[in-house]
């Protein structure tokens, strides 16, 4: 080891050195169906109007720290109850981090069902908390309620995350199960509704019923991933505390102006979302008809599917070599062996993916 490497080993925490940084693969030249992005751009007249609004933005000034106008737009776009507060994050990833920082203490626990969203585990490590993953039911990725009850009782997590719909499985958990978990938890339960735009149900209306419930949303999956804007909704008693951890000016001026503009043109985003839901049904049917493929029903803008045993890595590589990038979930977790995940793209992208998969099989 060089002297510098020794210093790194001495001062950077062991658990951080053991991490692998979040890997974002290079997608240049590929049909990009790996990251749950909305595949549609805006019509050129709308782009022109958006650029006009950006002319008014003062880059020399700090942003509106409270982002009051943007919050008003978000309140109406997401039907946020009047008596609930909103805290904005630089993506909902930042909100997960703020929540973790607000509760972190040695031996305190973050709990989530697995397979689930990887940032819950990573952020627990960042802030020095323990992470407990509770396996979902193998057959249908439903919550394993006996296991959840036991884990909540044994570990008393400070934070429990339920992604609703779940990533990477795409299903909505049963509402009765979700209610039971919120009622049984002593700590905070966060319902992460990143995919609400594509789902039939939301837990926003449960906020008034449970005093330990928070709901998280993001504009990323509904077509604004580049803006980095997430929101946490809940009772003022909780959000007042979380807001103290928010770095001042975390939502930059360009994001504030652009998100306001986009929400004023909500019909376009809603139409794109409706198209994606329609194409999800077609993609599901096409996948289900491929011999050896089992597709799982999804309430999000992606579909998880299983390929014949032992072939996922080769099929993933074959697709990439043929110009289509999806996500290989094989090996990430026991329940995901032989599984791949594809984001719903434009119809011609979906067709190209299905043809490449047919050939790879
Ligand atoms: C994509 C995703 C997020 C992150 O959203 P950002 O707002 O882009 O940070 C959060 N939770 C789940 C379950 C996701 O899939």
Tab-separated table of C-alpha atoms and ligand atoms in Angstrom:
chain	number	residue	atom	x	y	z
A	1	UNK	CA	0.000	0.000	0.000
A	2	UNK	CA	1.207	3.516	-0.752
A	3	UNK	CA	1.192	5.980	2.158
A	4	UNK	CA	-1.871	7.583	0.622
A	5	UNK	CA	-3.696	4.252	0.375
A	6	UNK	CA	-2.872	3.641	4.020
A	7	UNK	CA	-4.430	6.941	4.969
A	8	UNK	CA	-7.523	6.146	2.925
A	9	UNK	CA	-7.801	2.791	4.683
A	10	UNK	CA	-7.316	4.485	8.052
A	11	UNK	CA	-9.883	7.245	7.614
A	12	UNK	CA	-12.590	6.098	5.204
A	13	UNK	CA	-15.043	3.891	7.104
A	14	UNK	CA	-14.711	0.150	6.451
A	15	UNK	CA	-18.317	-0.191	5.287
A	16	UNK	CA	-17.874	2.633	2.772
A	17	UNK	CA	-14.680	1.105	1.367
A	18	UNK	CA	-16.561	-2.186	1.000
A	19	UNK	CA	-19.295	-0.571	-1.122
A	20	UNK	CA	-19.417	-0.650	-4.871
A	21	UNK	CA	-20.512	2.716	-6.279
A	22	UNK	CA	-23.957	2.778	-7.901
A	23	UNK	CA	-23.219	1.609	-11.437
A	24	UNK	CA	-24.776	3.435	-14.387
A	25	UNK	CA	-23.970	1.563	-17.625
A	26	UNK	CA	-23.062	3.428	-20.815
A	27	UNK	CA	-26.108	3.424	-23.094
A	28	UNK	CA	-24.756	5.364	-26.041
A	29	UNK	CA	-26.063	3.992	-29.310
A	30	UNK	CA	-28.407	1.551	-27.565
A	31	UNK	CA	-32.195	1.404	-27.263
A	32	UNK	CA	-32.330	2.451	-23.609
A	33	UNK	CA	-34.860	0.381	-21.667
A	34	UNK	CA	-32.962	-0.004	-18.405
A	35	UNK	CA	-33.830	2.933	-16.135
A	36	UNK	CA	-37.621	3.450	-16.061
A	37	UNK	CA	-37.397	6.666	-18.015
A	38	UNK	CA	-40.329	8.061	-19.971
A	39	UNK	CA	-39.189	7.587	-23.611
A	40	UNK	CA	-41.028	10.617	-25.029
A	41	UNK	CA	-39.698	14.103	-25.677
A	42	UNK	CA	-41.860	17.244	-25.991
A	43	UNK	CA	-43.291	18.757	-29.190
A	44	UNK	CA	-41.092	21.576	-30.486
A	45	UNK	CA	-43.599	24.384	-29.789
A	46	UNK	CA	-43.710	23.343	-26.153
A	47	UNK	CA	-39.903	23.221	-25.989
A	48	UNK	CA	-39.840	26.754	-27.396
A	49	UNK	CA	-42.277	27.996	-24.723
A	50	UNK	CA	-40.295	26.249	-21.990
A	51	UNK	CA	-37.077	27.950	-23.160
A	52	UNK	CA	-38.911	31.300	-23.083
A	53	UNK	CA	-39.775	30.793	-19.396
A	54	UNK	CA	-36.127	29.993	-18.649
A	55	UNK	CA	-35.164	33.449	-19.967
A	56	UNK	CA	-36.806	34.912	-16.869
A	57	UNK	CA	-34.672	32.861	-14.474
A	58	UNK	CA	-31.907	34.702	-12.623
A	59	UNK	CA	-28.898	32.429	-12.403
A	60	UNK	CA	-27.021	34.960	-10.260
A	61	UNK	CA	-29.590	34.639	-7.441
A	62	UNK	CA	-30.139	31.761	-5.054
A	63	UNK	CA	-33.349	29.809	-5.640
A	64	UNK	CA	-36.568	30.414	-3.677
A	65	UNK	CA	-35.536	28.371	-0.626
A	66	UNK	CA	-39.101	27.347	0.191
A	67	UNK	CA	-39.987	26.752	-3.506
A	68	UNK	CA	-43.461	28.011	-2.623
A	69	UNK	CA	-44.884	28.361	-6.123
A	70	UNK	CA	-43.596	24.973	-7.217
A	71	UNK	CA	-45.094	23.363	-4.105
A	72	UNK	CA	-48.486	24.857	-4.951
A	73	UNK	CA	-48.334	23.283	-8.412
A	74	UNK	CA	-47.292	19.955	-6.910
A	75	UNK	CA	-50.091	20.078	-4.326
A	76	UNK	CA	-52.733	20.300	-7.004
A	77	UNK	CA	-50.999	17.898	-9.436
A	78	UNK	CA	-50.693	15.171	-6.787
A	79	UNK	CA	-53.897	15.843	-4.788
A	80	UNK	CA	-51.985	16.471	-1.586
A	81	UNK	CA	-54.300	16.921	1.418
A	82	UNK	CA	-54.352	20.549	2.658
A	83	UNK	CA	-53.374	19.688	6.223
A	84	UNK	CA	-50.220	17.838	5.120
A	85	UNK	CA	-46.798	19.430	4.626
A	86	UNK	CA	-44.441	18.907	1.672
A	87	UNK	CA	-40.631	18.709	1.707
A	88	UNK	CA	-38.848	18.703	-1.653
A	89	UNK	CA	-35.714	16.721	-2.432
A	90	UNK	CA	-33.157	16.643	-5.215
A	91	UNK	CA	-34.837	13.449	-6.407
A	92	UNK	CA	-36.581	11.215	-3.908
A	93	UNK	CA	-33.177	9.618	-3.337
A	94	UNK	CA	-32.246	12.761	-1.407
A	95	UNK	CA	-35.437	12.506	0.649
A	96	UNK	CA	-34.554	8.928	1.617
A	97	UNK	CA	-31.164	10.241	2.711
A	98	UNK	CA	-32.706	13.108	4.744
A	99	UNK	CA	-35.078	10.718	6.509
A	100	UNK	CA	-32.211	8.373	7.321
A	101	UNK	CA	-30.076	11.230	8.669
A	102	UNK	CA	-32.969	12.392	10.834
A	103	UNK	CA	-33.271	9.026	12.616
A	104	UNK	CA	-29.740	7.613	12.377
A	105	UNK	CA	-28.127	6.319	15.545
A	106	UNK	CA	-25.944	3.260	16.181
A	107	UNK	CA	-27.983	0.034	16.095
A	108	UNK	CA	-31.044	1.757	14.663
A	109	UNK	CA	-32.614	-0.022	11.733
A	110	UNK	CA	-34.011	0.613	8.273
A	111	UNK	CA	-36.274	-2.221	7.095
A	112	UNK	CA	-37.712	-2.967	3.673
A	113	UNK	CA	-39.059	-5.968	1.774
A	114	UNK	CA	-36.673	-7.613	-0.685
A	115	UNK	CA	-36.231	-7.548	-3.596
A	116	UNK	CA	-36.739	-3.807	-3.358
A	117	UNK	CA	-35.221	-0.458	-4.239
A	118	UNK	CA	-31.440	-0.640	-3.696
A	119	UNK	CA	-31.044	2.886	-2.310
A	120	UNK	CA	-32.731	1.964	1.013
A	121	UNK	CA	-29.869	-0.394	1.796
A	122	UNK	CA	-27.145	1.866	0.409
A	123	UNK	CA	-28.319	4.927	2.327
A	124	UNK	CA	-28.561	2.911	5.554
A	125	UNK	CA	-24.865	2.166	5.082
A	126	UNK	CA	-24.031	5.814	4.294
A	127	UNK	CA	-25.487	6.994	7.595
A	128	UNK	CA	-24.217	4.111	9.737
A	129	UNK	CA	-27.542	2.355	10.290
A	130	UNK	CA	-28.319	-1.362	10.101
A	131	UNK	CA	-30.441	-2.589	7.221
A	132	UNK	CA	-32.862	-5.516	7.402
A	133	UNK	CA	-34.342	-6.910	4.192
A	134	UNK	CA	-37.401	-9.149	4.578
A	135	UNK	CA	-37.972	-11.503	1.612
A	136	UNK	CA	-41.239	-11.194	-0.295
A	137	UNK	CA	-43.305	-14.297	-1.052
A	138	UNK	CA	-41.617	-16.293	-3.786
A	139	UNK	CA	-44.690	-17.100	-5.859
A	140	UNK	CA	-46.241	-13.649	-6.339
A	141	UNK	CA	-43.881	-11.102	-4.686
A	142	UNK	CA	-46.610	-10.266	-2.142
A	143	UNK	CA	-45.590	-9.185	1.359
A	144	UNK	CA	-44.776	-12.200	3.522
A	145	UNK	CA	-46.878	-11.059	6.455
A	146	UNK	CA	-45.727	-13.622	9.051
A	147	UNK	CA	-42.112	-12.646	8.237
A	148	UNK	CA	-42.932	-8.910	8.280
A	149	UNK	CA	-44.745	-9.161	11.641
A	150	UNK	CA	-41.823	-11.037	13.134
A	151	UNK	CA	-39.246	-8.587	11.746
A	152	UNK	CA	-41.159	-5.508	12.920
A	153	UNK	CA	-41.514	-7.014	16.375
A	154	UNK	CA	-37.901	-8.157	16.652
A	155	UNK	CA	-36.085	-5.199	15.081
A	156	UNK	CA	-38.387	-2.254	15.803
A	157	UNK	CA	-37.142	-0.333	12.729
A	158	UNK	CA	-36.857	3.453	12.914
A	159	UNK	CA	-37.777	3.545	9.222
A	160	UNK	CA	-39.717	1.051	7.114
A	161	UNK	CA	-39.873	1.592	3.344
A	162	UNK	CA	-42.575	0.065	1.161
A	163	UNK	CA	-42.275	0.837	-2.552
A	164	UNK	CA	-45.833	0.931	-3.883
A	165	UNK	CA	-45.726	-0.332	-6.657
A	166	UNK	CA	-42.549	-2.201	-5.819
A	167	UNK	CA	-39.347	-1.919	-7.850
A	168	UNK	CA	-38.130	-4.259	-9.395
A	169	UNK	CA	-41.176	-6.545	-9.186
A	170	UNK	CA	-43.810	-4.040	-10.402
A	171	UNK	CA	-46.674	-5.216	-8.171
A	172	UNK	CA	-48.780	-3.262	-5.691
A	173	UNK	CA	-48.896	-4.850	-2.239
A	174	UNK	CA	-52.311	-5.697	-0.768
A	175	UNK	CA	-53.782	-2.659	0.977
A	176	UNK	CA	-54.717	-4.695	4.056
A	177	UNK	CA	-51.097	-5.823	4.420
A	178	UNK	CA	-49.820	-2.264	4.049
A	179	UNK	CA	-52.292	-1.050	6.672
A	180	UNK	CA	-51.277	-3.801	9.070
A	181	UNK	CA	-47.600	-2.901	8.705
A	182	UNK	CA	-48.227	0.802	9.342
A	183	UNK	CA	-50.320	-0.052	12.391
A	184	UNK	CA	-47.742	-2.509	13.741
A	185	UNK	CA	-44.689	-0.276	13.220
A	186	UNK	CA	-43.489	1.862	16.082
A	187	UNK	CA	-41.274	3.960	13.778
A	188	UNK	CA	-41.957	5.814	10.532
A	189	UNK	CA	-43.415	3.954	7.546
A	190	UNK	CA	-42.630	5.569	4.187
A	191	UNK	CA	-44.752	4.541	1.211
A	192	UNK	CA	-42.529	5.213	-1.793
A	193	UNK	CA	-44.907	5.935	-4.679
A	194	UNK	CA	-42.310	6.592	-7.387
A	195	UNK	CA	-44.569	4.804	-9.923
A	196	UNK	CA	-47.924	6.252	-8.813
A	197	UNK	CA	-48.578	7.683	-12.284
A	198	UNK	CA	-48.856	4.134	-13.653
A	199	UNK	CA	-50.699	2.491	-10.751
A	200	UNK	CA	-54.350	1.998	-9.861
A	201	UNK	CA	-53.979	2.819	-6.178
A	202	UNK	CA	-52.167	5.253	-3.880
A	203	UNK	CA	-51.764	5.559	-0.117
A	204	UNK	CA	-52.007	9.374	-0.122
A	205	UNK	CA	-55.529	9.154	1.344
A	206	UNK	CA	-54.266	7.052	4.296
A	207	UNK	CA	-52.129	9.910	5.634
A	208	UNK	CA	-54.867	11.202	7.939
A	209	UNK	CA	-55.466	7.745	9.413
A	210	UNK	CA	-51.970	6.917	10.655
A	211	UNK	CA	-49.691	9.264	12.579
A	212	UNK	CA	-46.505	7.400	11.561
A	213	UNK	CA	-47.140	7.379	7.800
A	214	UNK	CA	-45.286	9.442	5.167
A	215	UNK	CA	-45.798	9.247	1.389
A	216	UNK	CA	-43.041	9.917	-1.123
A	217	UNK	CA	-43.476	10.847	-4.792
A	218	UNK	CA	-41.140	11.846	-7.599
A	219	UNK	CA	-41.533	13.443	-11.022
A	220	UNK	CA	-38.751	11.217	-12.410
A	221	UNK	CA	-40.787	8.310	-13.738
A	222	UNK	CA	-43.563	10.494	-15.150
A	223	UNK	CA	-41.210	12.107	-17.637
A	224	UNK	CA	-38.942	14.532	-15.768
A	225	UNK	CA	-36.063	12.343	-14.569
A	226	UNK	CA	-33.507	14.947	-15.612
A	227	UNK	CA	-34.898	17.584	-13.254
A	228	UNK	CA	-34.211	15.618	-10.052
A	229	UNK	CA	-37.303	16.472	-8.008
A	230	UNK	CA	-38.969	14.354	-5.366
A	231	UNK	CA	-41.485	15.170	-2.664
A	232	UNK	CA	-42.210	13.882	0.793
A	233	UNK	CA	-45.728	14.365	2.126
A	234	UNK	CA	-46.850	14.031	5.733
A	235	UNK	CA	-47.940	15.638	8.952
A	236	UNK	CA	-46.173	18.892	9.887
A	237	UNK	CA	-44.884	17.344	13.133
A	238	UNK	CA	-42.647	14.980	11.124
A	239	UNK	CA	-41.798	17.189	8.172
A	240	UNK	CA	-40.738	20.144	10.335
A	241	UNK	CA	-37.959	17.934	11.676
A	242	UNK	CA	-36.964	16.455	8.300
A	243	UNK	CA	-36.834	19.941	6.794
A	244	UNK	CA	-34.089	20.945	9.231
A	245	UNK	CA	-31.786	18.437	7.520
A	246	UNK	CA	-32.533	19.683	4.023
A	247	UNK	CA	-29.585	21.662	2.666
A	248	UNK	CA	-30.687	25.200	1.847
A	249	UNK	CA	-31.504	25.756	-1.832
A	250	UNK	CA	-31.471	22.034	-2.663
A	251	UNK	CA	-33.909	22.596	-5.561
A	252	UNK	CA	-32.102	24.722	-8.130
A	253	UNK	CA	-33.657	27.568	-10.115
A	254	UNK	CA	-33.758	25.666	-13.417
A	255	UNK	CA	-35.523	22.709	-11.807
A	256	UNK	CA	-38.058	24.962	-10.089
A	257	UNK	CA	-38.890	26.880	-13.268
A	258	UNK	CA	-38.947	23.790	-15.481
A	259	UNK	CA	-41.073	21.693	-13.129
A	260	UNK	CA	-43.617	24.526	-12.784
A	261	UNK	CA	-43.785	24.785	-16.565
A	262	UNK	CA	-44.144	21.028	-17.007
A	263	UNK	CA	-46.922	20.798	-14.411
A	264	UNK	CA	-48.795	23.599	-16.164
A	265	UNK	CA	-48.700	21.355	-19.228
A	266	UNK	CA	-49.755	18.314	-17.330
A	267	UNK	CA	-52.084	16.954	-20.057
A	268	UNK	CA	-49.068	16.117	-22.209
A	269	UNK	CA	-47.389	14.144	-19.402
A	270	UNK	CA	-50.698	12.448	-18.592
A	271	UNK	CA	-51.146	11.449	-22.231
A	272	UNK	CA	-47.630	10.002	-22.329
A	273	UNK	CA	-48.340	8.081	-19.127
A	274	UNK	CA	-51.575	6.697	-20.582
A	275	UNK	CA	-49.703	5.620	-23.732
A	276	UNK	CA	-47.082	3.871	-21.605
A	277	UNK	CA	-49.793	1.972	-19.670
A	278	UNK	CA	-51.407	0.904	-22.959
A	279	UNK	CA	-48.034	-0.255	-24.333
A	280	UNK	CA	-47.234	-2.046	-21.066
A	281	UNK	CA	-50.257	-4.303	-21.660
A	282	UNK	CA	-49.064	-5.089	-25.197
A	283	UNK	CA	-45.507	-5.713	-24.052
A	284	UNK	CA	-46.763	-8.024	-21.298
A	285	UNK	CA	-48.764	-10.038	-23.838
A	286	UNK	CA	-45.824	-10.229	-26.228
A	287	UNK	CA	-43.477	-11.397	-23.450
A	288	UNK	CA	-45.978	-13.956	-22.171
A	289	UNK	CA	-46.254	-15.482	-25.625
A	290	UNK	CA	-42.512	-16.125	-25.911
A	291	UNK	CA	-41.719	-19.773	-25.148
A	292	UNK	CA	-39.908	-20.168	-21.820
A	293	UNK	CA	-40.590	-16.610	-20.650
A	294	UNK	CA	-42.672	-15.843	-17.553
A	295	UNK	CA	-43.678	-12.175	-17.304
A	296	UNK	CA	-44.956	-10.674	-14.046
A	297	UNK	CA	-47.918	-8.285	-14.093
A	298	UNK	CA	-46.866	-4.706	-13.432
A	299	UNK	CA	-48.478	-1.502	-12.178
A	300	UNK	CA	-45.348	0.486	-13.060
A	301	UNK	CA	-43.597	1.490	-16.294
A	302	UNK	CA	-41.435	-1.640	-16.402
A	303	UNK	CA	-41.932	-5.400	-16.526
A	304	UNK	CA	-39.950	-8.053	-14.667
A	305	UNK	CA	-39.679	-11.369	-16.469
A	306	UNK	CA	-37.999	-14.737	-15.982
A	307	UNK	CA	-36.122	-16.621	-18.683
A	308	UNK	CA	-35.138	-20.314	-18.793
A	309	UNK	CA	-32.851	-21.357	-15.952
A	310	UNK	CA	-29.202	-20.352	-16.193
A	311	UNK	CA	-29.585	-18.216	-19.313
A	312	UNK	CA	-30.306	-14.687	-18.026
A	313	UNK	CA	-26.710	-13.387	-18.197
A	314	UNK	CA	-26.226	-14.643	-21.756
A	315	UNK	CA	-29.599	-13.301	-22.910
A	316	UNK	CA	-28.865	-9.906	-21.342
A	317	UNK	CA	-25.482	-9.744	-23.125
A	318	UNK	CA	-27.012	-10.911	-26.391
A	319	UNK	CA	-29.655	-8.170	-26.231
A	320	UNK	CA	-26.981	-5.552	-25.555
A	321	UNK	CA	-24.879	-6.817	-28.454
A	322	UNK	CA	-27.984	-6.383	-30.592
A	323	UNK	CA	-28.458	-2.785	-29.477
A	324	UNK	CA	-30.997	-3.107	-26.633
A	325	UNK	CA	-30.061	-2.240	-23.044
A	326	UNK	CA	-32.309	-3.602	-20.270
A	327	UNK	CA	-31.495	-4.471	-16.637
A	328	UNK	CA	-30.097	-7.801	-15.554
A	329	UNK	CA	-31.540	-8.696	-12.138
A	330	UNK	CA	-30.095	-12.223	-12.078
A	331	UNK	CA	-27.818	-12.751	-9.079
A	332	UNK	CA	-28.997	-9.575	-7.334
A	333	UNK	CA	-31.158	-11.587	-4.937
A	334	UNK	CA	-32.379	-15.199	-4.526
A	335	UNK	CA	-35.926	-14.411	-5.606
A	336	UNK	CA	-34.651	-12.762	-8.791
A	337	UNK	CA	-32.640	-15.636	-10.232
A	338	UNK	CA	-33.071	-15.819	-14.021
A	339	UNK	CA	-34.902	-12.468	-13.992
A	340	UNK	CA	-34.505	-9.454	-16.271
A	341	UNK	CA	-36.333	-6.103	-16.130
A	342	UNK	CA	-37.375	-4.045	-19.121
A	343	UNK	CA	-38.694	-0.475	-19.096
A	344	UNK	CA	-41.694	0.194	-21.340
A	345	UNK	CA	-40.388	2.268	-24.248
A	346	UNK	CA	-41.918	3.668	-27.420
A	347	UNK	CA	-43.862	1.079	-29.450
A	348	UNK	CA	-41.063	0.659	-32.006
A	349	UNK	CA	-38.503	0.241	-29.191
A	350	UNK	CA	-40.669	-2.392	-27.522
A	351	UNK	CA	-41.001	-4.271	-30.818
A	352	UNK	CA	-37.266	-4.157	-31.352
A	353	UNK	CA	-36.711	-5.478	-27.821
A	354	UNK	CA	-39.193	-8.339	-28.267
A	355	UNK	CA	-37.607	-9.348	-31.579
A	356	UNK	CA	-34.099	-9.251	-30.074
A	357	UNK	CA	-35.301	-11.320	-27.116
A	358	UNK	CA	-36.985	-13.831	-29.401
A	359	UNK	CA	-33.715	-14.227	-31.278
A	360	UNK	CA	-31.675	-14.485	-28.059
A	361	UNK	CA	-33.927	-17.246	-26.710
B	1	LIG	C1	-36.614	5.442	-9.254
B	1	LIG	C2	-37.027	5.257	-7.854
B	1	LIG	C3	-36.790	6.247	-6.885
B	1	LIG	C4	-35.870	7.413	-7.146
B	1	LIG	O1	-36.474	8.459	-7.686
B	1	LIG	P1	-35.709	9.841	-7.921
B	1	LIG	O2	-36.758	10.830	-7.580
B	1	LIG	O3	-35.338	9.830	-9.359
B	1	LIG	O4	-34.533	9.930	-7.011
B	1	LIG	C5	-37.291	6.061	-5.610
B	1	LIG	N1	-37.945	4.939	-5.288
B	1	LIG	C6	-38.163	3.956	-6.179
B	1	LIG	C7	-38.892	2.731	-5.750
B	1	LIG	C8	-37.697	4.075	-7.483
B	1	LIG	O5	-37.853	3.058	-8.335
